[in-house]
Amino acid sequence: MDVGFLGLGGMGRAVAANLVAAGHRVRVWNRSRPPVEELARRGAEAAATPADAFRGDVAITLLADDAAIREVGLAGPLLEQAPSGLVHVNMATVSVDLTRELASAHAARGLGYVAAPVFGRVDVAAAGQLAIVAAGAAGAIDRAWPLFEVMGRRTWRLGPDPVAAAAVKIAGNFMLASAIEALAEATVLASRYGVSAESLLDVLTNSLFDAPVYKRYGALIEGRKYEPAGFRMVLGLKDVRLALAAGEAARVPLPFASVLRDAFLEGVAHGDGELDWSAVAEVSRRRAGPDL
């Protein structure tokens, strides 16, 4: 399949590399050139501009946030240059409002639009084991399906409205952030009573909370292993804000999301924004006092 790919952060590089390895023709673009050059050495074609990449059978974008999507021109200008019938698969975590705007802008120009955000960190992406939630016209999802099969272990179809996929992704990341904050606070609490993080997490992640999210993030918090970041704290803050905005728009109170926003904001304010978002545990430690 002829695939364009825009956005080569850690996740994007892993996904694009898998598509190249699977035999697809992949044109790649990124704002900084080193990731493009890296993928070109692995068989991808380097695109000089976003427009050069935004063509083919399917164009995939995995950009950081709403602002990056607008900067590239995906809310309008870039679409004017796209070939008729192109299917755009947006795999980034973006706002509900921008999702609606993108779906409308694509439809007005005869382009397919699929919101297909993913759950999984960089190592999961590299293994082709992402969980993908896809929403958009059935035919557009069908076009992209062979690519989803390379990228992930399972893809869920969530209907014709791309907003559904955006909402599921925002809700999922809100739950992840909540789990990480709970792990952080519980670990600090137990440490005040002489219980090591290792002991606490051995008990909890092998009994009440025997689930991948608790095991993975518990291990990072226990070892204070926040680098390299699998998902940066500044992006965690962005996603919590997306949840708050979505809740406000739908008149759904999310009181704990406000707690999370303040915790992540405090971490960013202390210079931890580029660390893994599990470094929010350091916020709990600072709040509890200097001896921790």
PDB file of C-alpha atoms in Angstrom:
ATOM      1  CA  MET A   1       0.000   0.000   0.000  1.00  0.00           C
ATOM      2  CA  ASP A   2       1.137   3.566  -0.720  1.00  0.00           C
ATOM      3  CA  VAL A   3       1.308   5.311   2.661  1.00  0.00           C
ATOM      4  CA  GLY A   4       2.198   8.810   3.777  1.00  0.00           C
ATOM      5  CA  PHE A   5       3.335   9.294   7.370  1.00  0.00           C
ATOM      6  CA  LEU A   6       3.640  12.598   9.226  1.00  0.00           C
ATOM      7  CA  GLY A   7       5.043  12.771  12.757  1.00  0.00           C
ATOM      8  CA  LEU A   8       8.093  10.752  13.773  1.00  0.00           C
ATOM      9  CA  GLY A   9       8.306  11.062  17.526  1.00  0.00           C
ATOM     10  CA  GLY A  10       9.024   7.870  19.435  1.00  0.00           C
ATOM     11  CA  MET A  11       5.640   6.353  18.625  1.00  0.00           C
ATOM     12  CA  GLY A  12       5.652   7.531  15.028  1.00  0.00           C
ATOM     13  CA  ARG A  13       9.100   6.111  14.318  1.00  0.00           C
ATOM     14  CA  ALA A  14       8.110   2.724  15.720  1.00  0.00           C
ATOM     15  CA  VAL A  15       4.853   2.540  13.768  1.00  0.00           C
ATOM     16  CA  ALA A  16       6.374   3.763  10.499  1.00  0.00           C
ATOM     17  CA  ALA A  17       9.261   1.299  10.811  1.00  0.00           C
ATOM     18  CA  ASN A  18       6.813  -1.586  11.172  1.00  0.00           C
ATOM     19  CA  LEU A  19       4.917  -0.482   8.076  1.00  0.00           C
ATOM     20  CA  VAL A  20       8.158  -0.350   6.080  1.00  0.00           C
ATOM     21  CA  ALA A  21       9.165  -3.787   7.369  1.00  0.00           C
ATOM     22  CA  ALA A  22       5.751  -5.145   6.325  1.00  0.00           C
ATOM     23  CA  GLY A  23       6.477  -4.157   2.718  1.00  0.00           C
ATOM     24  CA  HIS A  24       4.407  -0.989   2.374  1.00  0.00           C
ATOM     25  CA  ARG A  25       5.694   2.012   0.466  1.00  0.00           C
ATOM     26  CA  VAL A  26       6.004   4.675   3.159  1.00  0.00           C
ATOM     27  CA  ARG A  27       6.842   8.349   2.639  1.00  0.00           C
ATOM     28  CA  VAL A  28       7.812  10.035   5.911  1.00  0.00           C
ATOM     29  CA  TRP A  29       7.924  13.641   7.053  1.00  0.00           C
ATOM     30  CA  ASN A  30       8.859  15.228  10.356  1.00  0.00           C
ATOM     31  CA  ARG A  31       9.665  18.766  11.475  1.00  0.00           C
ATOM     32  CA  SER A  32      13.185  17.686  12.462  1.00  0.00           C
ATOM     33  CA  ARG A  33      15.155  15.730   9.881  1.00  0.00           C
ATOM     34  CA  PRO A  34      17.114  13.086  11.864  1.00  0.00           C
ATOM     35  CA  PRO A  35      14.057  10.782  12.313  1.00  0.00           C
ATOM     36  CA  VAL A  36      13.338  11.084   8.582  1.00  0.00           C
ATOM     37  CA  GLU A  37      16.903  10.127   7.745  1.00  0.00           C
ATOM     38  CA  GLU A  38      16.752   7.209  10.180  1.00  0.00           C
ATOM     39  CA  LEU A  39      13.600   5.826   8.536  1.00  0.00           C
ATOM     40  CA  ALA A  40      15.045   6.417   5.055  1.00  0.00           C
ATOM     41  CA  ARG A  41      17.972   4.161   5.939  1.00  0.00           C
ATOM     42  CA  ARG A  42      15.408   1.478   6.795  1.00  0.00           C
ATOM     43  CA  GLY A  43      13.619   1.740   3.465  1.00  0.00           C
ATOM     44  CA  ALA A  44      11.187   4.635   3.794  1.00  0.00           C
ATOM     45  CA  GLU A  45      11.089   7.520   1.321  1.00  0.00           C
ATOM     46  CA  ALA A  46      11.989  10.942   2.717  1.00  0.00           C
ATOM     47  CA  ALA A  47       9.393  13.643   2.066  1.00  0.00           C
ATOM     48  CA  ALA A  48      10.632  17.222   1.920  1.00  0.00           C
ATOM     49  CA  THR A  49       7.316  18.824   2.893  1.00  0.00           C
ATOM     50  CA  PRO A  50       4.079  17.773   4.608  1.00  0.00           C
ATOM     51  CA  ALA A  51       2.306  17.940   1.242  1.00  0.00           C
ATOM     52  CA  ASP A  52       4.820  15.470  -0.223  1.00  0.00           C
ATOM     53  CA  ALA A  53       3.859  12.966   2.467  1.00  0.00           C
ATOM     54  CA  PHE A  54       0.132  13.697   2.586  1.00  0.00           C
ATOM     55  CA  ARG A  55      -0.843  11.599  -0.431  1.00  0.00           C
ATOM     56  CA  GLY A  56      -1.111   7.994  -1.567  1.00  0.00           C
ATOM     57  CA  ASP A  57      -3.779   5.474  -0.540  1.00  0.00           C
ATOM     58  CA  VAL A  58      -3.661   6.399   3.140  1.00  0.00           C
ATOM     59  CA  ALA A  59      -1.936   9.220   4.993  1.00  0.00           C
ATOM     60  CA  ILE A  60      -1.224   8.659   8.694  1.00  0.00           C
ATOM     61  CA  THR A  61      -0.518  11.440  11.154  1.00  0.00           C
ATOM     62  CA  LEU A  62       0.883  10.977  14.641  1.00  0.00           C
ATOM     63  CA  LEU A  63       1.559  14.535  15.775  1.00  0.00           C
ATOM     64  CA  ALA A  64       1.840  15.767  19.345  1.00  0.00           C
ATOM     65  CA  ASP A  65      -1.281  17.845  19.859  1.00  0.00           C
ATOM     66  CA  ASP A  66      -3.937  20.138  18.384  1.00  0.00           C
ATOM     67  CA  ALA A  67      -1.424  22.922  17.838  1.00  0.00           C
ATOM     68  CA  ALA A  68       0.946  20.696  15.846  1.00  0.00           C
ATOM     69  CA  ILE A  69      -1.916  19.543  13.609  1.00  0.00           C
ATOM     70  CA  ARG A  70      -2.930  23.132  12.916  1.00  0.00           C
ATOM     71  CA  GLU A  71       0.665  24.186  12.318  1.00  0.00           C
ATOM     72  CA  VAL A  72       1.099  21.517   9.648  1.00  0.00           C
ATOM     73  CA  GLY A  73      -2.132  22.640   7.978  1.00  0.00           C
ATOM     74  CA  LEU A  74      -4.288  19.577   8.523  1.00  0.00           C
ATOM     75  CA  ALA A  75      -7.295  21.695   9.514  1.00  0.00           C
ATOM     76  CA  GLY A  76      -7.471  23.220   6.038  1.00  0.00           C
ATOM     77  CA  PRO A  77      -4.519  24.324   3.862  1.00  0.00           C
ATOM     78  CA  LEU A  78      -2.855  20.940   3.495  1.00  0.00           C
ATOM     79  CA  LEU A  79      -6.179  19.340   2.590  1.00  0.00           C
ATOM     80  CA  GLU A  80      -6.458  21.579  -0.476  1.00  0.00           C
ATOM     81  CA  GLN A  81      -3.418  19.839  -1.962  1.00  0.00           C
ATOM     82  CA  ALA A  82      -4.466  16.281  -1.124  1.00  0.00           C
ATOM     83  CA  PRO A  83      -5.571  13.927  -3.904  1.00  0.00           C
ATOM     84  CA  SER A  84      -9.286  13.203  -4.056  1.00  0.00           C
ATOM     85  CA  GLY A  85     -10.237   9.992  -2.288  1.00  0.00           C
ATOM     86  CA  LEU A  86      -7.277   9.989   0.095  1.00  0.00           C
ATOM     87  CA  VAL A  87      -8.013   8.499   3.529  1.00  0.00           C
ATOM     88  CA  HIS A  88      -6.412  10.360   6.413  1.00  0.00           C
ATOM     89  CA  VAL A  89      -5.896   8.312   9.579  1.00  0.00           C
ATOM     90  CA  ASN A  90      -5.164  10.526  12.572  1.00  0.00           C
ATOM     91  CA  MET A  91      -3.617   8.444  15.342  1.00  0.00           C
ATOM     92  CA  ALA A  92      -2.844  11.330  17.703  1.00  0.00           C
ATOM     93  CA  THR A  93      -4.680  12.178  20.896  1.00  0.00           C
ATOM     94  CA  VAL A  94      -6.511  15.412  20.100  1.00  0.00           C
ATOM     95  CA  SER A  95      -9.492  17.329  21.397  1.00  0.00           C
ATOM     96  CA  VAL A  96     -13.099  16.502  20.680  1.00  0.00           C
ATOM     97  CA  ASP A  97     -13.568  19.947  19.127  1.00  0.00           C
ATOM     98  CA  LEU A  98     -10.663  19.530  16.711  1.00  0.00           C
ATOM     99  CA  THR A  99     -11.876  16.040  15.806  1.00  0.00           C
ATOM    100  CA  ARG A 100     -15.236  17.469  14.754  1.00  0.00           C
ATOM    101  CA  GLU A 101     -13.515  20.219  12.794  1.00  0.00           C
ATOM    102  CA  LEU A 102     -11.209  17.798  10.985  1.00  0.00           C
ATOM    103  CA  ALA A 103     -14.028  15.425  10.084  1.00  0.00           C
ATOM    104  CA  SER A 104     -16.029  18.299   8.587  1.00  0.00           C
ATOM    105  CA  ALA A 105     -13.053  19.761   6.710  1.00  0.00           C
ATOM    106  CA  HIS A 106     -12.183  16.403   5.164  1.00  0.00           C
ATOM    107  CA  ALA A 107     -15.773  15.633   4.152  1.00  0.00           C
ATOM    108  CA  ALA A 108     -16.071  19.021   2.439  1.00  0.00           C
ATOM    109  CA  ARG A 109     -13.087  18.128   0.252  1.00  0.00           C
ATOM    110  CA  GLY A 110     -14.030  14.535  -0.546  1.00  0.00           C
ATOM    111  CA  LEU A 111     -11.386  13.055   1.726  1.00  0.00           C
ATOM    112  CA  GLY A 112     -11.824  10.174   4.155  1.00  0.00           C
ATOM    113  CA  TYR A 113     -11.124  10.845   7.816  1.00  0.00           C
ATOM    114  CA  VAL A 114     -10.576   8.184  10.467  1.00  0.00           C
ATOM    115  CA  ALA A 115      -9.758   8.984  14.082  1.00  0.00           C
ATOM    116  CA  ALA A 116      -7.630   6.072  15.274  1.00  0.00           C
ATOM    117  CA  PRO A 117      -5.771   6.933  18.486  1.00  0.00           C
ATOM    118  CA  VAL A 118      -3.803   4.190  20.174  1.00  0.00           C
ATOM    119  CA  PHE A 119      -3.087   2.815  23.630  1.00  0.00           C
ATOM    120  CA  GLY A 120       0.469   1.675  24.244  1.00  0.00           C
ATOM    121  CA  ARG A 121       3.948   3.020  24.845  1.00  0.00           C
ATOM    122  CA  VAL A 122       6.867   3.095  22.408  1.00  0.00           C
ATOM    123  CA  ASP A 123       7.988  -0.464  23.153  1.00  0.00           C
ATOM    124  CA  VAL A 124       4.439  -1.712  22.535  1.00  0.00           C
ATOM    125  CA  ALA A 125       4.325   0.181  19.239  1.00  0.00           C
ATOM    126  CA  ALA A 126       7.671  -1.301  18.187  1.00  0.00           C
ATOM    127  CA  ALA A 127       6.300  -4.800  18.871  1.00  0.00           C
ATOM    128  CA  GLY A 128       3.220  -4.120  16.726  1.00  0.00           C
ATOM    129  CA  GLN A 129       0.967  -4.653  19.738  1.00  0.00           C
ATOM    130  CA  LEU A 130      -0.890  -1.355  20.034  1.00  0.00           C
ATOM    131  CA  ALA A 131      -4.564  -1.231  20.948  1.00  0.00           C
ATOM    132  CA  ILE A 132      -6.275   0.918  18.321  1.00  0.00           C
ATOM    133  CA  VAL A 133      -9.693   2.575  18.537  1.00  0.00           C
ATOM    134  CA  ALA A 134     -10.993   3.597  15.111  1.00  0.00           C
ATOM    135  CA  ALA A 135     -14.033   5.628  14.144  1.00  0.00           C
ATOM    136  CA  GLY A 136     -15.055   6.969  10.738  1.00  0.00           C
ATOM    137  CA  ALA A 137     -16.810   5.843   7.589  1.00  0.00           C
ATOM    138  CA  ALA A 138     -16.749   2.057   7.233  1.00  0.00           C
ATOM    139  CA  GLY A 139     -15.100   2.210   3.817  1.00  0.00           C
ATOM    140  CA  ALA A 140     -12.331   4.471   5.093  1.00  0.00           C
ATOM    141  CA  ILE A 141     -11.625   2.142   8.007  1.00  0.00           C
ATOM    142  CA  ASP A 142     -11.602  -0.824   5.613  1.00  0.00           C
ATOM    143  CA  ARG A 143      -8.989   0.947   3.488  1.00  0.00           C
ATOM    144  CA  ALA A 144      -6.727   1.383   6.492  1.00  0.00           C
ATOM    145  CA  TRP A 145      -7.398  -2.031   8.018  1.00  0.00           C
ATOM    146  CA  PRO A 146      -4.314  -3.806   6.585  1.00  0.00           C
ATOM    147  CA  LEU A 147      -2.187  -1.096   8.198  1.00  0.00           C
ATOM    148  CA  PHE A 148      -3.934  -1.498  11.536  1.00  0.00           C
ATOM    149  CA  GLU A 149      -3.154  -5.203  11.414  1.00  0.00           C
ATOM    150  CA  VAL A 150       0.556  -4.387  11.174  1.00  0.00           C
ATOM    151  CA  MET A 151       0.454  -1.803  13.954  1.00  0.00           C
ATOM    152  CA  GLY A 152      -1.647  -3.426  16.625  1.00  0.00           C
ATOM    153  CA  ARG A 153      -2.843  -6.527  18.374  1.00  0.00           C
ATOM    154  CA  ARG A 154      -6.471  -5.426  18.050  1.00  0.00           C
ATOM    155  CA  THR A 155      -8.508  -2.629  16.493  1.00  0.00           C
ATOM    156  CA  TRP A 156     -11.949  -1.680  17.811  1.00  0.00           C
ATOM    157  CA  ARG A 157     -14.473  -0.164  15.383  1.00  0.00           C
ATOM    158  CA  LEU A 158     -16.439   2.529  17.187  1.00  0.00           C
ATOM    159  CA  GLY A 159     -18.831   3.612  14.450  1.00  0.00           C
ATOM    160  CA  PRO A 160     -18.970   6.357  11.817  1.00  0.00           C
ATOM    161  CA  ASP A 161     -18.384   9.407  14.010  1.00  0.00           C
ATOM    162  CA  PRO A 162     -14.659  10.094  14.599  1.00  0.00           C
ATOM    163  CA  VAL A 163     -15.548  11.852  17.858  1.00  0.00           C
ATOM    164  CA  ALA A 164     -16.258   8.446  19.423  1.00  0.00           C
ATOM    165  CA  ALA A 165     -12.618   7.400  19.069  1.00  0.00           C
ATOM    166  CA  ALA A 166     -11.378  10.722  20.445  1.00  0.00           C
ATOM    167  CA  ALA A 167     -13.678  10.372  23.460  1.00  0.00           C
ATOM    168  CA  VAL A 168     -12.535   6.809  24.207  1.00  0.00           C
ATOM    169  CA  LYS A 169      -8.876   7.820  23.982  1.00  0.00           C
ATOM    170  CA  ILE A 170      -9.349  10.838  26.242  1.00  0.00           C
ATOM    171  CA  ALA A 171     -11.308   8.742  28.753  1.00  0.00           C
ATOM    172  CA  GLY A 172      -8.659   6.020  28.671  1.00  0.00           C
ATOM    173  CA  ASN A 173      -5.787   8.407  29.283  1.00  0.00           C
ATOM    174  CA  PHE A 174      -7.747  10.005  32.122  1.00  0.00           C
ATOM    175  CA  MET A 175      -7.995   6.550  33.720  1.00  0.00           C
ATOM    176  CA  LEU A 176      -4.269   5.923  33.171  1.00  0.00           C
ATOM    177  CA  ALA A 177      -3.356   9.231  34.768  1.00  0.00           C
ATOM    178  CA  SER A 178      -5.650   8.420  37.696  1.00  0.00           C
ATOM    179  CA  ALA A 179      -3.975   5.044  38.202  1.00  0.00           C
ATOM    180  CA  ILE A 180      -0.516   6.597  38.145  1.00  0.00           C
ATOM    181  CA  GLU A 181      -1.507   9.271  40.668  1.00  0.00           C
ATOM    182  CA  ALA A 182      -3.047   6.624  42.952  1.00  0.00           C
ATOM    183  CA  LEU A 183       0.155   4.550  42.751  1.00  0.00           C
ATOM    184  CA  ALA A 184       2.236   7.604  43.545  1.00  0.00           C
ATOM    185  CA  GLU A 185       0.204   8.658  46.578  1.00  0.00           C
ATOM    186  CA  ALA A 186      -0.100   5.109  47.942  1.00  0.00           C
ATOM    187  CA  THR A 187       3.647   4.529  47.615  1.00  0.00           C
ATOM    188  CA  VAL A 188       4.477   7.705  49.535  1.00  0.00           C
ATOM    189  CA  LEU A 189       1.862   6.911  52.190  1.00  0.00           C
ATOM    190  CA  ALA A 190       3.280   3.432  52.831  1.00  0.00           C
ATOM    191  CA  SER A 191       6.830   4.765  52.947  1.00  0.00           C
ATOM    192  CA  ARG A 192       5.851   6.968  55.897  1.00  0.00           C
ATOM    193  CA  TYR A 193       5.184   3.764  57.810  1.00  0.00           C
ATOM    194  CA  GLY A 194       8.435   2.080  56.875  1.00  0.00           C
ATOM    195  CA  VAL A 195       7.094   0.017  53.972  1.00  0.00           C
ATOM    196  CA  SER A 196       9.310   0.136  50.900  1.00  0.00           C
ATOM    197  CA  ALA A 197       7.849   0.814  47.492  1.00  0.00           C
ATOM    198  CA  GLU A 198       9.124  -2.602  46.404  1.00  0.00           C
ATOM    199  CA  SER A 199       7.222  -4.406  49.186  1.00  0.00           C
ATOM    200  CA  LEU A 200       4.024  -2.427  48.725  1.00  0.00           C
ATOM    201  CA  LEU A 201       3.915  -2.899  44.990  1.00  0.00           C
ATOM    202  CA  ASP A 202       4.818  -6.582  45.210  1.00  0.00           C
ATOM    203  CA  VAL A 203       1.740  -7.099  47.373  1.00  0.00           C
ATOM    204  CA  LEU A 204      -0.661  -4.882  45.442  1.00  0.00           C
ATOM    205  CA  THR A 205       0.304  -5.737  41.877  1.00  0.00           C
ATOM    206  CA  ASN A 206       0.118  -9.446  42.627  1.00  0.00           C
ATOM    207  CA  SER A 207      -3.243  -9.296  44.393  1.00  0.00           C
ATOM    208  CA  LEU A 208      -5.772  -6.465  44.176  1.00  0.00           C
ATOM    209  CA  PHE A 209      -4.189  -4.670  41.227  1.00  0.00           C
ATOM    210  CA  ASP A 210      -2.787  -7.495  39.119  1.00  0.00           C
ATOM    211  CA  ALA A 211      -2.975  -5.561  35.846  1.00  0.00           C
ATOM    212  CA  PRO A 212      -0.379  -4.335  33.317  1.00  0.00           C
ATOM    213  CA  VAL A 213      -0.870  -0.641  34.040  1.00  0.00           C
ATOM    214  CA  TYR A 214      -0.172  -1.048  37.750  1.00  0.00           C
ATOM    215  CA  LYS A 215       2.741  -3.414  37.198  1.00  0.00           C
ATOM    216  CA  ARG A 216       4.398  -1.242  34.553  1.00  0.00           C
ATOM    217  CA  TYR A 217       3.992   2.104  36.238  1.00  0.00           C
ATOM    218  CA  GLY A 218       4.516   0.658  39.693  1.00  0.00           C
ATOM    219  CA  ALA A 219       7.940  -0.562  38.591  1.00  0.00           C
ATOM    220  CA  LEU A 220       8.842   2.860  37.208  1.00  0.00           C
ATOM    221  CA  ILE A 221       7.748   4.603  40.413  1.00  0.00           C
ATOM    222  CA  GLU A 222       9.520   2.041  42.605  1.00  0.00           C
ATOM    223  CA  GLY A 223      12.807   2.477  40.754  1.00  0.00           C
ATOM    224  CA  ARG A 224      12.270   6.173  40.001  1.00  0.00           C
ATOM    225  CA  LYS A 225      13.083   5.284  36.399  1.00  0.00           C
ATOM    226  CA  TYR A 226      11.641   8.257  34.577  1.00  0.00           C
ATOM    227  CA  GLU A 227      14.086   8.373  31.686  1.00  0.00           C
ATOM    228  CA  PRO A 228      13.885   7.710  28.838  1.00  0.00           C
ATOM    229  CA  ALA A 229      10.269   8.833  28.911  1.00  0.00           C
ATOM    230  CA  GLY A 230       7.778   6.440  27.381  1.00  0.00           C
ATOM    231  CA  PHE A 231       5.181   9.207  27.617  1.00  0.00           C
ATOM    232  CA  ARG A 232       6.276  12.668  28.705  1.00  0.00           C
ATOM    233  CA  MET A 233       4.644  14.395  31.651  1.00  0.00           C
ATOM    234  CA  VAL A 234       3.918  17.478  29.560  1.00  0.00           C
ATOM    235  CA  LEU A 235       1.804  15.284  27.261  1.00  0.00           C
ATOM    236  CA  GLY A 236       0.062  13.788  30.281  1.00  0.00           C
ATOM    237  CA  LEU A 237      -0.865  17.297  31.356  1.00  0.00           C
ATOM    238  CA  LYS A 238      -2.168  17.976  27.857  1.00  0.00           C
ATOM    239  CA  ASP A 239      -4.371  14.885  27.938  1.00  0.00           C
ATOM    240  CA  VAL A 240      -5.802  15.677  31.375  1.00  0.00           C
ATOM    241  CA  ARG A 241      -6.710  19.099  30.045  1.00  0.00           C
ATOM    242  CA  LEU A 242      -8.418  17.438  27.084  1.00  0.00           C
ATOM    243  CA  ALA A 243     -10.508  15.405  29.522  1.00  0.00           C
ATOM    244  CA  LEU A 244     -11.492  18.522  31.457  1.00  0.00           C
ATOM    245  CA  ALA A 245     -12.439  20.333  28.253  1.00  0.00           C
ATOM    246  CA  ALA A 246     -14.466  17.375  26.982  1.00  0.00           C
ATOM    247  CA  GLY A 247     -16.228  17.073  30.317  1.00  0.00           C
ATOM    248  CA  GLU A 248     -17.081  20.758  30.427  1.00  0.00           C
ATOM    249  CA  ALA A 249     -18.407  20.703  26.865  1.00  0.00           C
ATOM    250  CA  ALA A 250     -20.704  17.774  27.683  1.00  0.00           C
ATOM    251  CA  ARG A 251     -21.569  19.055  31.188  1.00  0.00           C
ATOM    252  CA  VAL A 252     -19.910  16.057  32.799  1.00  0.00           C
ATOM    253  CA  PRO A 253     -18.099  16.952  36.046  1.00  0.00           C
ATOM    254  CA  LEU A 254     -14.670  15.331  36.373  1.00  0.00           C
ATOM    255  CA  PRO A 255     -13.532  16.445  39.831  1.00  0.00           C
ATOM    256  CA  PHE A 256     -10.527  14.134  39.989  1.00  0.00           C
ATOM    257  CA  ALA A 257      -9.299  15.438  36.632  1.00  0.00           C
ATOM    258  CA  SER A 258      -8.784  18.794  38.331  1.00  0.00           C
ATOM    259  CA  VAL A 259      -6.635  17.091  40.968  1.00  0.00           C
ATOM    260  CA  LEU A 260      -4.602  15.417  38.224  1.00  0.00           C
ATOM    261  CA  ARG A 261      -4.168  18.657  36.294  1.00  0.00           C
ATOM    262  CA  ASP A 262      -2.724  20.365  39.362  1.00  0.00           C
ATOM    263  CA  ALA A 263      -0.383  17.447  40.117  1.00  0.00           C
ATOM    264  CA  PHE A 264       0.962  17.275  36.566  1.00  0.00           C
ATOM    265  CA  LEU A 265       1.208  21.048  36.341  1.00  0.00           C
ATOM    266  CA  GLU A 266       3.217  21.072  39.561  1.00  0.00           C
ATOM    267  CA  GLY A 267       5.555  18.452  38.139  1.00  0.00           C
ATOM    268  CA  VAL A 268       6.060  20.461  34.956  1.00  0.00           C
ATOM    269  CA  ALA A 269       6.624  23.609  37.012  1.00  0.00           C
ATOM    270  CA  HIS A 270       9.428  21.802  38.886  1.00  0.00           C
ATOM    271  CA  GLY A 271      11.163  20.947  35.623  1.00  0.00           C
ATOM    272  CA  ASP A 272       9.914  17.385  35.192  1.00  0.00           C
ATOM    273  CA  GLY A 273       7.905  17.947  32.011  1.00  0.00           C
ATOM    274  CA  GLU A 274      10.224  15.907  29.789  1.00  0.00           C
ATOM    275  CA  LEU A 275      10.350  12.968  32.200  1.00  0.00           C
ATOM    276  CA  ASP A 276       7.963  10.031  32.013  1.00  0.00           C
ATOM    277  CA  TRP A 277       4.567  10.968  33.381  1.00  0.00           C
ATOM    278  CA  SER A 278       5.049   8.455  36.184  1.00  0.00           C
ATOM    279  CA  ALA A 279       7.407  11.099  37.616  1.00  0.00           C
ATOM    280  CA  VAL A 280       4.261  12.645  39.065  1.00  0.00           C
ATOM    281  CA  ALA A 281       5.283  10.413  42.013  1.00  0.00           C
ATOM    282  CA  GLU A 282       7.953  13.015  42.738  1.00  0.00           C
ATOM    283  CA  VAL A 283       5.180  15.567  43.247  1.00  0.00           C
ATOM    284  CA  SER A 284       3.713  13.342  45.971  1.00  0.00           C
ATOM    285  CA  ARG A 285       7.149  12.929  47.547  1.00  0.00           C
ATOM    286  CA  ARG A 286       7.797  16.672  47.586  1.00  0.00           C
ATOM    287  CA  ARG A 287       4.410  17.340  49.117  1.00  0.00           C
ATOM    288  CA  ALA A 288       5.052  14.806  51.881  1.00  0.00           C
ATOM    289  CA  GLY A 289       8.301  16.435  52.987  1.00  0.00           C
ATOM    290  CA  PRO A 290      12.054  16.559  52.344  1.00  0.00           C
ATOM    291  CA  ASP A 291      12.885  13.262  54.066  1.00  0.00           C
ATOM    292  CA  LEU A 292      11.238  11.262  51.247  1.00  0.00           C
TER     293      LEU A 292
END
